[in-house]
mmCIF file of C-alpha atoms in Angstrom:
data_model
loop_
_atom_site.group_PDB
_atom_site.id
_atom_site.type_symbol
_atom_site.label_atom_id
_atom_site.label_comp_id
_atom_site.label_asym_id
_atom_site.label_seq_id
_atom_site.Cartn_x
_atom_site.Cartn_y
_atom_site.Cartn_z
ATOM 1 C CA GLU A 1003 42.065 123.272 79.530
ATOM 2 C CA LYS A 1004 40.121 120.298 80.814
ATOM 3 C CA ASN A 1005 40.494 118.616 77.421
ATOM 4 C CA ASP A 1006 44.242 119.215 77.537
ATOM 5 C CA ILE A 1007 44.406 117.658 80.986
ATOM 6 C CA TYR A 1008 42.371 114.666 79.854
ATOM 7 C CA GLN A 1009 44.576 114.257 76.806
ATOM 8 C CA ARG A 1010 47.726 114.418 78.920
ATOM 9 C CA TRP A 1011 46.379 111.914 81.411
ATOM 10 C CA GLY A 1012 45.186 109.726 78.547
ATOM 11 C CA SER A 1013 48.605 109.842 76.889
ATOM 12 C CA PHE A 1014 50.242 109.143 80.230
ATOM 13 C CA ALA A 1015 47.937 106.149 80.789
ATOM 14 C CA VAL A 1016 48.731 104.775 77.325
ATOM 15 C CA ILE A 1017 52.456 105.081 77.998
ATOM 16 C CA ILE A 1018 52.059 103.333 81.352
ATOM 17 C CA ILE A 1019 50.076 100.525 79.712
ATOM 18 C CA LEU A 1020 52.721 100.145 76.985
ATOM 19 C CA ILE A 1021 55.499 100.010 79.573
ATOM 20 C CA LEU A 1022 53.626 97.440 81.631
ATOM 21 C CA GLY A 1023 52.878 95.403 78.498
ATOM 22 C CA ILE A 1024 56.522 95.421 77.412
ATOM 23 C CA ALA A 1025 57.622 94.517 80.930
ATOM 24 C CA PHE A 1026 55.119 91.654 81.027
ATOM 25 C CA VAL A 1027 56.302 90.321 77.646
ATOM 26 C CA CYS A 1028 59.951 90.538 78.726
ATOM 27 C CA TYR A 1029 59.178 88.828 82.028
ATOM 28 C CA THR A 1030 57.192 86.082 80.308
ATOM 29 C CA TYR A 1031 59.951 85.530 77.724
ATOM 30 C CA HIS A 1032 62.631 85.411 80.406
ATOM 31 C CA THR A 1033 60.591 82.986 82.521
ATOM 32 C CA GLN A 1034 59.806 80.690 79.586
ATOM 33 C CA ASN A 1035 63.419 80.807 78.429
ATOM 34 C CA THR A 1036 64.630 79.858 81.901
ATOM 35 C CA VAL A 1037 62.095 77.026 82.182
ATOM 36 C CA THR A 1038 63.025 75.744 78.714
ATOM 37 C CA LYS A 1039 66.739 75.775 79.559
ATOM 38 C CA GLN A 1040 66.076 73.916 82.807
ATOM 39 C CA TYR A 1041 63.926 71.365 80.969
ATOM 40 C CA LEU A 1042 66.533 70.787 78.256
ATOM 41 C CA ASN A 1043 69.243 70.498 80.903
ATOM 42 C CA GLU A 1044 67.220 67.819 82.695
ATOM 43 C CA ILE A 1045 66.712 65.969 79.375
ATOM 44 C CA ALA A 1046 70.462 66.140 78.682
ATOM 45 C CA ILE A 1047 71.280 64.801 82.148
ATOM 46 C CA GLN A 1048 68.787 61.938 81.774
ATOM 47 C CA SER A 1049 70.183 61.063 78.340
ATOM 48 C CA ALA A 1050 73.771 61.215 79.606
ATOM 49 C CA ASN A 1051 72.887 58.964 82.534
ATOM 50 C CA ARG A 1052 71.288 56.423 80.183
ATOM 51 C CA ILE A 1053 74.288 56.517 77.856
ATOM 52 C CA ASN A 1054 76.787 56.142 80.698
ATOM 53 C CA GLY A 1055 74.734 53.360 82.227
ATOM 54 C CA LYS A 1056 74.546 51.381 78.992
ATOM 55 C CA ILE A 1057 78.243 51.854 78.196
ATOM 56 C CA SER A 1058 79.195 50.850 81.729
ATOM 57 C CA ASN A 1059 77.011 47.731 81.616
ATOM 58 C CA ASP A 1060 78.303 46.688 78.190
ATOM 59 C CA LEU A 1061 81.946 47.204 79.181
ATOM 60 C CA THR A 1062 81.443 45.273 82.429
ATOM 61 C CA ARG A 1063 80.053 42.277 80.533
ATOM 62 C CA LEU A 1064 82.812 42.464 77.915
ATOM 63 C CA THR A 1065 85.436 42.662 80.662
ATOM 64 C CA VAL A 1066 84.065 39.521 82.333
ATOM 65 C CA CYS A 1067 84.480 37.580 79.086
ATOM 66 C CA ALA A 1068 87.916 39.075 78.391
ATOM 67 C CA ASN A 1069 89.014 37.995 81.855
ATOM 68 C CA ALA A 1070 87.610 34.507 81.264
ATOM 69 C CA LEU A 1071 89.679 34.276 78.077
ATOM 70 C CA SER A 1072 92.821 35.537 79.820
ATOM 71 C CA ASP A 1073 95.268 33.308 81.671
ATOM 72 C CA THR A 1074 93.469 30.095 80.773
ATOM 73 C CA ASP A 1075 95.250 26.826 80.042
ATOM 74 C CA ASP A 1076 92.591 25.678 77.575
ATOM 75 C CA LEU A 1077 92.119 28.338 74.907
ATOM 76 C CA SER A 1078 90.748 25.968 72.293
ATOM 77 C CA GLY A 1079 88.228 26.920 69.616
ATOM 78 C CA GLU A 1080 85.534 25.131 71.582
ATOM 79 C CA TYR A 1081 86.350 27.080 74.742
ATOM 80 C CA ILE A 1082 86.253 30.409 72.877
ATOM 81 C CA ALA A 1083 82.968 29.523 71.167
ATOM 82 C CA ASN A 1084 81.376 28.569 74.475
ATOM 83 C CA ALA A 1085 82.613 31.762 76.148
ATOM 84 C CA LEU A 1086 81.231 33.959 73.363
ATOM 85 C CA THR A 1087 77.917 32.077 73.310
ATOM 86 C CA THR A 1088 77.480 32.474 77.058
ATOM 87 C CA GLU A 1089 78.400 36.148 76.869
ATOM 88 C CA LYS A 1090 75.956 36.979 74.056
ATOM 89 C CA ASP A 1091 72.965 36.044 76.203
ATOM 90 C CA PHE A 1092 73.747 38.946 78.556
ATOM 91 C CA PHE A 1093 73.376 41.656 75.896
ATOM 92 C CA ASP A 1094 70.298 43.391 74.508
ATOM 93 C CA GLU A 1095 69.168 43.817 70.899
ATOM 94 C CA SER A 1096 71.916 46.358 70.143
ATOM 95 C CA ILE A 1097 74.533 43.597 69.897
ATOM 96 C CA VAL A 1098 75.817 42.924 66.366
ATOM 97 C CA ARG A 1099 78.593 40.456 67.155
ATOM 98 C CA LEU A 1100 81.232 39.453 69.694
ATOM 99 C CA SER A 1101 84.656 38.290 68.674
ATOM 100 C CA TYR A 1102 88.014 36.922 69.735
ATOM 101 C CA VAL A 1103 90.936 38.224 67.627
ATOM 102 C CA SER A 1104 94.394 36.681 67.981
ATOM 103 C CA LYS A 1105 97.679 38.525 67.343
ATOM 104 C CA ASP A 1106 97.803 37.170 63.787
ATOM 105 C CA TYR A 1107 94.366 38.761 63.153
ATOM 106 C CA THR A 1108 92.538 35.475 62.824
ATOM 107 C CA GLY A 1109 89.729 34.672 65.187
ATOM 108 C CA MET A 1110 86.225 33.596 65.987
ATOM 109 C CA GLU A 1111 82.977 35.502 66.358
ATOM 110 C CA ILE A 1112 79.360 35.014 67.290
ATOM 111 C CA THR A 1113 76.673 37.030 65.508
ATOM 112 C CA ALA A 1114 73.449 38.421 66.946
ATOM 113 C CA SER A 1115 71.636 35.360 65.590
ATOM 114 C CA GLY A 1116 74.004 33.029 67.476
ATOM 115 C CA GLU A 1117 76.020 31.861 64.466
ATOM 116 C CA ILE A 1118 79.661 31.012 65.191
ATOM 117 C CA LYS A 1119 82.172 31.966 62.475
ATOM 118 C CA GLU A 1120 85.928 31.894 62.011
ATOM 119 C CA PHE A 1121 87.561 34.803 60.191
ATOM 120 C CA SER A 1122 90.782 36.452 59.095
ATOM 121 C CA LEU A 1123 91.177 40.248 59.222
ATOM 122 C CA PRO A 1124 93.531 42.710 57.486
ATOM 123 C CA LYS A 1125 96.327 43.875 59.772
ATOM 124 C CA ASN A 1126 95.575 47.581 59.579
ATOM 125 C CA ILE A 1127 92.541 47.839 61.844
ATOM 126 C CA SER A 1128 93.263 50.763 64.170
ATOM 127 C CA TYR A 1129 91.370 49.709 67.283
ATOM 128 C CA ILE A 1130 92.887 46.204 67.273
ATOM 129 C CA GLN A 1131 96.373 47.611 66.724
ATOM 130 C CA ASN A 1132 95.884 50.056 69.606
ATOM 131 C CA VAL A 1133 94.880 47.331 72.049
ATOM 132 C CA LEU A 1134 97.689 44.974 70.986
ATOM 133 C CA ASN A 1135 100.280 47.758 71.223
ATOM 134 C CA THR A 1136 99.135 49.516 74.388
ATOM 135 C CA GLY A 1137 97.197 46.911 76.343
ATOM 136 C CA GLU A 1138 94.497 49.531 76.913
ATOM 137 C CA ARG A 1139 90.869 49.059 75.971
ATOM 138 C CA CYS A 1140 89.461 51.430 73.380
ATOM 139 C CA SER A 1141 86.224 52.263 71.594
ATOM 140 C CA GLU A 1142 85.482 53.570 68.143
ATOM 141 C CA ALA A 1143 82.389 54.517 66.136
ATOM 142 C CA ARG A 1144 82.654 53.521 62.486
ATOM 143 C CA LYS A 1145 80.770 52.045 59.554
ATOM 144 C CA ASP A 1146 80.491 48.282 59.831
ATOM 145 C CA PRO A 1147 82.008 46.656 56.704
ATOM 146 C CA VAL A 1148 79.539 43.773 57.035
ATOM 147 C CA THR A 1149 76.234 45.615 57.497
ATOM 148 C CA GLY A 1150 77.210 49.041 56.131
ATOM 149 C CA LYS A 1151 75.625 50.696 59.183
ATOM 150 C CA MET A 1152 77.226 52.792 61.903
ATOM 151 C CA VAL A 1153 78.330 50.731 64.900
ATOM 152 C CA GLN A 1154 80.097 51.270 68.199
ATOM 153 C CA ILE A 1155 83.049 48.960 68.727
ATOM 154 C CA TYR A 1156 84.683 48.171 72.056
ATOM 155 C CA ALA A 1157 88.021 46.373 72.084
ATOM 156 C CA LEU A 1158 89.602 44.933 75.247
ATOM 157 C CA PRO A 1159 92.909 43.159 75.814
ATOM 158 C CA ILE A 1160 93.147 39.437 76.479
ATOM 159 C CA THR A 1161 96.316 38.680 78.379
ATOM 160 C CA SER A 1162 98.599 35.873 79.437
ATOM 161 C CA GLY A 1163 100.664 37.009 82.367
ATOM 162 C CA ARG A 1164 101.398 40.627 81.511
ATOM 163 C CA LYS A 1165 101.463 40.125 77.756
ATOM 164 C CA VAL A 1166 98.569 40.964 75.449
ATOM 165 C CA THR A 1167 97.866 37.811 73.461
ATOM 166 C CA ALA A 1168 94.554 38.678 71.780
ATOM 167 C CA VAL A 1169 91.708 41.166 71.629
ATOM 168 C CA HIS A 1170 88.081 40.778 72.645
ATOM 169 C CA CYS A 1171 85.664 42.932 70.615
ATOM 170 C CA GLY A 1172 82.036 43.841 71.032
ATOM 171 C CA VAL A 1173 80.173 45.485 68.155
ATOM 172 C CA PHE A 1174 76.893 47.291 68.839
ATOM 173 C CA SER A 1175 74.344 48.925 66.536
ATOM 174 C CA LEU A 1176 74.298 52.697 66.989
ATOM 175 C CA ASP A 1177 70.751 52.928 65.623
ATOM 176 C CA GLN A 1178 69.527 50.515 68.280
ATOM 177 C CA PHE A 1179 71.734 52.237 70.841
ATOM 178 C CA TYR A 1180 70.082 55.602 70.134
ATOM 179 C CA SER A 1181 66.644 53.978 70.199
ATOM 180 C CA ASP A 1182 67.359 52.458 73.618
ATOM 181 C CA ILE A 1183 68.446 55.756 75.178
ATOM 182 C CA ASP A 1184 65.941 57.991 73.359
ATOM 183 C CA ILE A 1185 63.892 60.324 75.535
ATOM 184 C CA LYS A 1186 60.762 61.820 73.959
ATOM 185 C CA PHE A 1187 60.197 65.537 74.484
ATOM 186 C CA PHE A 1188 58.350 68.512 72.926
ATOM 187 C CA ASN A 1189 55.533 66.159 71.837
ATOM 188 C CA ASN A 1190 58.004 63.974 69.916
ATOM 189 C CA ASN A 1191 59.170 66.996 67.891
ATOM 190 C CA GLY A 1192 62.437 67.343 69.792
ATOM 191 C CA HIS A 1193 65.694 65.747 68.701
ATOM 192 C CA SER A 1194 68.851 64.896 70.619
ATOM 193 C CA TYR A 1195 72.351 64.228 69.330
ATOM 194 C CA ILE A 1196 75.500 62.668 70.713
ATOM 195 C CA LEU A 1197 78.526 64.745 69.751
ATOM 196 C CA LYS A 1198 82.213 63.970 69.761
ATOM 197 C CA GLN A 1199 84.668 66.247 71.548
ATOM 198 C CA ASP A 1200 85.353 68.078 68.275
ATOM 199 C CA GLY A 1201 81.644 68.892 67.958
ATOM 200 C CA SER A 1202 80.907 66.442 65.140
ATOM 201 C CA ASN A 1203 77.969 64.039 65.310
ATOM 202 C CA ARG A 1204 79.003 60.391 65.751
#
């Protein structure tokens, strides 16, 4: 009878230990999962703040130049070149080029190296058409026909009175953009992505 009692108490103790072990594992998993979610949420917020800050700064600088090119009596090639040259110095290494595009799709640009070029574009470029037709600024991520790399393009209206007379464009390297906003986590084994509203990357 004593052996039976010992066996029962032994079995009961084993069950209690198993229950406590399972409870401890569940608690630990739940705690780690909560901490991980909080950590990732903080990383996402930091990344979003960096992205918003960079976009805001870039758009502010582009807007200053667009305003300088609007409603001016002297919109000569020299004036445009000087405005673009002055503007370029305010951007970081992500800049690819800045440009002035007239309604006939001819214009002038300055590259990251400071070279001034004149150009003529095909008249089917969506972001330029949108700005000329609506007067609203727009942005678009696309492959750069010059470099073959993904870039972020901002296009802003240049006006005379209330009429849109030209478009001011800023083209930025997405690779450099991601490098600038990158936050290291999980011992550099973590990865972050910027998604469009439809869930696609870039």
